[in-house]
Coordinates of C-alpha atoms and ligand atoms in Angstrom, one line a residue:
X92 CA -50.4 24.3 0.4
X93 CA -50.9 27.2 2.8
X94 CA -53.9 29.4 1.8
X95 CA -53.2 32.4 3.6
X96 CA -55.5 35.9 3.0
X97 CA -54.2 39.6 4.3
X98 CA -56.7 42.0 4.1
X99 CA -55.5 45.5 3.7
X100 CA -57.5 48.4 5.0
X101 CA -57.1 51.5 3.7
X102 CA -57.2 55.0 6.3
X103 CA -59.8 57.7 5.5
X104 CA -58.9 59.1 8.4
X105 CA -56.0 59.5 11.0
X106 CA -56.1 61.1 14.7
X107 CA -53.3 61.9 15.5
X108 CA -52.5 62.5 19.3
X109 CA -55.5 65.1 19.9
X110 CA -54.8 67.3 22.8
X111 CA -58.0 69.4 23.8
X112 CA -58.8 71.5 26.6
X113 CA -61.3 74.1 27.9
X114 CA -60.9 77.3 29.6
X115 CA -63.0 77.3 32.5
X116 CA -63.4 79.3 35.6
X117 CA -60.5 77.5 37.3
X118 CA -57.9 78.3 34.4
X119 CA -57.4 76.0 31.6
X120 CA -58.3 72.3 31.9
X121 CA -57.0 69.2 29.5
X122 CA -59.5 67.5 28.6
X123 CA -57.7 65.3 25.6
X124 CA -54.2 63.6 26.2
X125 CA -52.9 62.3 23.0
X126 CA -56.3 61.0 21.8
X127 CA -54.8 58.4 18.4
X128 CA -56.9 56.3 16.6
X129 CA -57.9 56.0 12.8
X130 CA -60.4 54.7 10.7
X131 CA -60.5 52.5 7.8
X132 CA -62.3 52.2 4.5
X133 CA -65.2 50.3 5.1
X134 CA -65.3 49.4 8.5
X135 CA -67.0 50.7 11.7
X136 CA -64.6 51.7 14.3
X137 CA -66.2 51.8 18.0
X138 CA -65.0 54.5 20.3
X139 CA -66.5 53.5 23.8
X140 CA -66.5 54.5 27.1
X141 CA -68.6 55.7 29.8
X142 CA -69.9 59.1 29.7
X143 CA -67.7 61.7 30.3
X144 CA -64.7 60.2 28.8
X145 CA -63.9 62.0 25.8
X146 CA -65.6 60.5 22.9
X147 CA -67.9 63.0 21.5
X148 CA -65.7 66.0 22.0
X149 CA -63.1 63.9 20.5
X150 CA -65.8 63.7 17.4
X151 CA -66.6 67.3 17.1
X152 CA -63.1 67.8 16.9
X153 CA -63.4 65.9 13.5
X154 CA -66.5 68.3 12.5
X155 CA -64.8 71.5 13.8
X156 CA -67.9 71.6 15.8
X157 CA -66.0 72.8 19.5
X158 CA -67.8 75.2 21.9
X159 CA -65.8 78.8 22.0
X160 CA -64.3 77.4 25.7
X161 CA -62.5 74.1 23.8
X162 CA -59.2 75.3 22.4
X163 CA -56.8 72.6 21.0
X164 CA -53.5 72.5 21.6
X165 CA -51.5 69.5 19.8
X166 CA -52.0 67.0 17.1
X167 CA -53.6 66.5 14.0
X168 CA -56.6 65.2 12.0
X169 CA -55.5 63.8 8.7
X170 CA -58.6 63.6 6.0
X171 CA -57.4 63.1 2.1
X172 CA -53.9 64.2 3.3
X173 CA -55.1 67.5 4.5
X174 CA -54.6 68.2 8.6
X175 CA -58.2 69.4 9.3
X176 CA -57.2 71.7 11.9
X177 CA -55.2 73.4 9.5
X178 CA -58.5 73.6 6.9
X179 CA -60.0 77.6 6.7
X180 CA -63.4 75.9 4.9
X181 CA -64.4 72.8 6.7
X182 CA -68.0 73.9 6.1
X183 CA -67.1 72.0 2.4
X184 CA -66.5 69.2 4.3
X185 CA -68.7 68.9 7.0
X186 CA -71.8 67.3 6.1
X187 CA -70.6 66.3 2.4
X188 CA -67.7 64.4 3.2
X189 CA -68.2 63.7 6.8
X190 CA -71.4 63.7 8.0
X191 CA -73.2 63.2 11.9
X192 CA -75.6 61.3 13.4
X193 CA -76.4 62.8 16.4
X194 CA -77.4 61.7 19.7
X195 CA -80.8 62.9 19.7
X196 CA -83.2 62.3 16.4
X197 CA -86.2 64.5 17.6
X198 CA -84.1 67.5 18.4
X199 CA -82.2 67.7 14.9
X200 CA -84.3 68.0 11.9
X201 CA -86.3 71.5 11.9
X202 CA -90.0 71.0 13.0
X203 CA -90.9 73.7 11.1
X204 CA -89.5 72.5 7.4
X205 CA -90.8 69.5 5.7
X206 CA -88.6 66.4 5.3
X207 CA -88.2 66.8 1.9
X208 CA -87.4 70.7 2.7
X209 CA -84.6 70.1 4.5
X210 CA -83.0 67.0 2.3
X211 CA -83.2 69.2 -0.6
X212 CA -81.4 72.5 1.1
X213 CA -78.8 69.7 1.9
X214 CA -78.8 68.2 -1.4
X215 CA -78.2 71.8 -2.8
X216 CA -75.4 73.5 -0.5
X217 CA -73.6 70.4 -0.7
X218 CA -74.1 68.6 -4.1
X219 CA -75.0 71.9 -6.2
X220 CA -78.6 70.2 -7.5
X221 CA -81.3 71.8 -8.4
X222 CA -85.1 71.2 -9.1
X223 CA -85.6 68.1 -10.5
X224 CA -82.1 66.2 -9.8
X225 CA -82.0 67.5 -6.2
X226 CA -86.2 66.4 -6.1
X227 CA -85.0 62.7 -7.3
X228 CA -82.1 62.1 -5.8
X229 CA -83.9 63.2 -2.2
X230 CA -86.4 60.8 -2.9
X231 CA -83.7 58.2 -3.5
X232 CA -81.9 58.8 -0.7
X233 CA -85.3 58.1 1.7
X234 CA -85.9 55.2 -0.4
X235 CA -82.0 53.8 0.5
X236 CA -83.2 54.6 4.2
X237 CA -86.4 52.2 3.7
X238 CA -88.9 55.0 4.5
X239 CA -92.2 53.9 2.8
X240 CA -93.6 55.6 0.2
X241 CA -90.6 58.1 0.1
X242 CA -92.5 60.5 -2.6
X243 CA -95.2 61.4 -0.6
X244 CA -93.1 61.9 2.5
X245 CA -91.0 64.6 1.0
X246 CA -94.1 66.4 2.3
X247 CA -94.2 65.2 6.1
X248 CA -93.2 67.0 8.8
X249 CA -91.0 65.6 11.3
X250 CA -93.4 65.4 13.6
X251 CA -95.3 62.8 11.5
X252 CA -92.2 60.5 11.5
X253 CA -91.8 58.2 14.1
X254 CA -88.1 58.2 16.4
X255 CA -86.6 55.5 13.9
X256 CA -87.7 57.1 10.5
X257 CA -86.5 60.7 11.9
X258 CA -83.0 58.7 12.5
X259 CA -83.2 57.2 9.1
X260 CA -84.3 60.5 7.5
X261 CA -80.7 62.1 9.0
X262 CA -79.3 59.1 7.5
X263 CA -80.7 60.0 4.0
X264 CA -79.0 63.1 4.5
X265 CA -76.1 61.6 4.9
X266 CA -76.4 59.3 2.2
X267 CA -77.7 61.8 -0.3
X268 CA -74.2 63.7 0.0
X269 CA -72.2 60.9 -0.3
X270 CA -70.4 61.3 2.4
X271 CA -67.1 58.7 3.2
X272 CA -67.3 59.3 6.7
X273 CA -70.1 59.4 9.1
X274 CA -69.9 60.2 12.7
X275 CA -72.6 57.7 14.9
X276 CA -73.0 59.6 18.3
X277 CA -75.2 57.5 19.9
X278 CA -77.4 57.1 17.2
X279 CA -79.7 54.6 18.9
X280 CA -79.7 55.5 22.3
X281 CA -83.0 57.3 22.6
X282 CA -85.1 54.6 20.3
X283 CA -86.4 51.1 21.4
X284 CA -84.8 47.9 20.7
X285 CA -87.1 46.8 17.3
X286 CA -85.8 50.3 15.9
X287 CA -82.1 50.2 17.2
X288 CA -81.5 47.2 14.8
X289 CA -82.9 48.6 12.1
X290 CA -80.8 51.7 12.4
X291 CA -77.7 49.1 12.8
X292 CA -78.9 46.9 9.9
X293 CA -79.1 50.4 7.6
X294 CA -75.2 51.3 9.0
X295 CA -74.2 47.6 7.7
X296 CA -75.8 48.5 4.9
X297 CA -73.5 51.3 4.1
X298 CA -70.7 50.7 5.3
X299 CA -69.0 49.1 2.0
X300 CA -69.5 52.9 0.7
X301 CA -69.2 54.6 4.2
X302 CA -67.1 54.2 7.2
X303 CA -68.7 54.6 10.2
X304 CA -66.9 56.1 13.3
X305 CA -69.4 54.7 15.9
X306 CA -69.8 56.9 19.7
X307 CA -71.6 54.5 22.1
X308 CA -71.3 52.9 25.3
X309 CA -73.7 50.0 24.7
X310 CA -71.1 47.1 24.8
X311 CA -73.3 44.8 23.4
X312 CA -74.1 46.7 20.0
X313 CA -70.3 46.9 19.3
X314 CA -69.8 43.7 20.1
X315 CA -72.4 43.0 17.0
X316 CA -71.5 45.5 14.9
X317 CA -68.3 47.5 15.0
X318 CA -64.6 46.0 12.9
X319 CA -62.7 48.1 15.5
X320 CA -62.8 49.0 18.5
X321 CA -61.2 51.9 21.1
X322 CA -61.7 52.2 24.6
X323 CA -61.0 56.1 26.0
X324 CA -61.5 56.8 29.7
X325 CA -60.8 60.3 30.9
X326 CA -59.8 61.5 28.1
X327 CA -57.6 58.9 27.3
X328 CA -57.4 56.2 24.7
X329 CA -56.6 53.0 27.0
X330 CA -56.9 49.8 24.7
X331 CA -57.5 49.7 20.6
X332 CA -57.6 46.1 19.2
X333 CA -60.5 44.4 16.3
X334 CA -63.5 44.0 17.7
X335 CA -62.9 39.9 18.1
X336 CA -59.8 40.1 19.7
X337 CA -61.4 42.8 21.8
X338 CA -64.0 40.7 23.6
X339 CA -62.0 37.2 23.0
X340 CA -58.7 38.8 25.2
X341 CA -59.6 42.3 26.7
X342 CA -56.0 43.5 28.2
X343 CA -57.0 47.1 30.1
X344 CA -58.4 47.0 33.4
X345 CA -60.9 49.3 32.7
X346 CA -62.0 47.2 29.8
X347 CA -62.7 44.3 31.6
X348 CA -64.3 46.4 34.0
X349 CA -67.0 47.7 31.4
X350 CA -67.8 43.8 29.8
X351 CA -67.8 42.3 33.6
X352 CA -70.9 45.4 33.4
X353 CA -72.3 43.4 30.9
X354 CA -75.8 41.4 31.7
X355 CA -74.7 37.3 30.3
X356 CA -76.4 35.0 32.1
X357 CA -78.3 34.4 35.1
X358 CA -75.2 33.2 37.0
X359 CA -73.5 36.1 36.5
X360 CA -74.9 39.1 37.8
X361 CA -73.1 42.0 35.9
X362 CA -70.5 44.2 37.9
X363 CA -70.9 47.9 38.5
X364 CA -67.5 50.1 38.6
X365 CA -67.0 51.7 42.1
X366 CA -66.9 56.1 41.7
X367 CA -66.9 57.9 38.3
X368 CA -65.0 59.2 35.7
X369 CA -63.4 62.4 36.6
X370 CA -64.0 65.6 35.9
X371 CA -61.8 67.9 34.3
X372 CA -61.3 69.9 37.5
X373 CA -59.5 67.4 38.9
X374 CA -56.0 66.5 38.9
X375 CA -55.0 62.9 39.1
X376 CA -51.3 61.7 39.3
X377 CA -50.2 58.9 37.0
X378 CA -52.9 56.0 35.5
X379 CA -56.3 58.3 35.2
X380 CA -57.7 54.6 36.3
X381 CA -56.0 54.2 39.6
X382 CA -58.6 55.7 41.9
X383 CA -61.0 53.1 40.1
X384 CA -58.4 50.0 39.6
X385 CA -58.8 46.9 41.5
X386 CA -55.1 46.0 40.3
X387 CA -53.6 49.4 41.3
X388 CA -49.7 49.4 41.9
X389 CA -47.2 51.9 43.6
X390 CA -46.0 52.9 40.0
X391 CA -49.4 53.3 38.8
X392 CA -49.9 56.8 41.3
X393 CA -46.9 58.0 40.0
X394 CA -46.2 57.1 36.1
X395 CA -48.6 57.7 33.1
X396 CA -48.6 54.6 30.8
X397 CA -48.8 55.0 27.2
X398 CA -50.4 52.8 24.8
X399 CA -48.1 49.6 23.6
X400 CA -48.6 47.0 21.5
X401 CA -49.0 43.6 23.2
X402 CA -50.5 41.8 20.3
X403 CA -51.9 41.9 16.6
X404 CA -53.0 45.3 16.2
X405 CA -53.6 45.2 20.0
X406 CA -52.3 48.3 22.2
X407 CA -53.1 48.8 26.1
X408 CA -51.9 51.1 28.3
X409 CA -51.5 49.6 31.6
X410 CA -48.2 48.9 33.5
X411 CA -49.4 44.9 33.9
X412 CA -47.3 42.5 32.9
X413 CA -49.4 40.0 32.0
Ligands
SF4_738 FE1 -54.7 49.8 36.8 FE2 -52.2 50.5 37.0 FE3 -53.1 49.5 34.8 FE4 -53.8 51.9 35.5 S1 -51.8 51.2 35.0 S2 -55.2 50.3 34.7 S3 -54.0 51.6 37.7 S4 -53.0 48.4 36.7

């Protein structure tokens, strides 16, 4: 007998064809087309790409965090059935339901308020403790994180924590609000290897209680790490598959363009990617990719492809046949 297992994922959260732009001097400029992708209980979905391409504005979006230039224009963003772009107070979901990690750890917590300061304001506008229960469950939190002696520092400064325990400090934020969702821009891009794992270990950790939509465009730690994974490039999303069939059958040009990047072995020196993303200034005709692709066609100057499904949970959108 045939001992066959489906796993069923449950969505906390749905994009749903994102369209986002920005007024600049030159008129209005799309910056999003149709950005789709959702997120399951759970899991840690990678949204990667190089810089430029859409992924953290795509984010904010989630957060309602946009500069006063972005203005969206299409789509939604379903969270416990609600369209978030519809939602007047997403201050009562920001940070208690759906939390950030941003890029930079030393810039975000306020060197002027203790650690312990800050968790407990958190802890207050968000869980409604006071005193004592806020005090303990602070303390809890930075003992979840693994910071040492988490009592005594409530006290510290955040100058007296090192890169990986201010990281892990946000994260107790996080965690002490319970939040389902939590946004990973970058979160280990500005600390050293020894630290980036233990800031990947702590999201493993979690991530039974918390999904994790994870911003990066380190390869390698989403090969390690993420369920899911998305590929944008200028604004696009151009390939979404599970992380193993990701790297076992990459389909999108572009995709293989960023693993051939990839340092594997001595014999293989990695690849760099002729020119850049674009800007938003600039118009291109058809696939974003063509100026960059290697297997451009006629139609690809001409047509936009859409994303298809050309496997198990694996879209691409590429006119290739193959
Ligand atoms: Fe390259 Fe054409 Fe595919 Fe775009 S649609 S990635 S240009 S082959």
């Amino acid at each position: 007998m045939i001992n066959m297992m489906y796993y069923v994922f449950v969505t906390v959260l749905e994009v749903k064809n994102l369209n986002l732009g920005f007024n600049c001097e030159c008129g209005f400029r799309q910056a999003l087309f149709d950005v789709s992708f959702s997120l399951e209980k759970g899991r840690i979905h990678a949204l990667v790409g190089e810089s430029g391409c859409g992924k953290t504005i795509s984010a904010m979006s989630i957060l309602g965090l946009l500069p006063k230039t972005a203005k969206i224009t299409g789509g939604e963003i379903i969270y416990n059935g609600e369209n978030l772009l519809n939602k007047k107070n997403i201050n009562k979901i920001r940070g208690s339901k759906i939390a950030l990690i941003p890029q930079d750890p030393m810039t975000s917590l306020n060197p002027l308020y203790t650690i312990g300061n800050q968790l407990l304001e958190v802890i207050n506008i968000h869980q409604g403790l006071k005193g004592e229960k806020a005090y303990k469950k602070a303390v809890e939190a930075l003992e979840a994180v693994q910071i040492p002696c988490a009592s005594e520092r409530m006290n510290s400064y955040p100058h007296e924590f090192s890169g990986g325990m201010k990281q892990r400090a946000i994260i107790a934020m996080a965690l002490a609000c319970n939040a389902e969702i939590l946004i990973a821009d970058e979160p280990t891009t500005a600390l050293d290897v020894t630290i980036q794992a233990q800031i990947m270990n702590l999201l493993n950790q979690i991530k039974p209680d918390t999904s994790i939509l994870l911003i990066t465009h380190d390869l390698a730690l989403v090969g390690e790490n993420a369920d899911e994974v998305s590929v944008m490039y200028a604004g696009r999303i151009v390939e979404n598959a599970p992380a193993k069939e990701f790297f076992e059958n990459p389909s999108h040009p572009y995709s293989q363009a960023l693993l051939r990047s990839l340092p594997s072995d001595r014999a293989n020196k990695p690849e760099t990617i002729q020119g850049q993303p674009p800007s938003i200034r600039q118009d291109i005709s058809g696939c974003r990719f063509h100026p960059r692709c290697d297997r451009c066609m006629e139609i690809c100057t001409d047509k936009i492809p859409v994303l298809e499904n050309i496997g198990a949970n694996h879209y691409r959108a590429c006119f290739l046949c193959d």
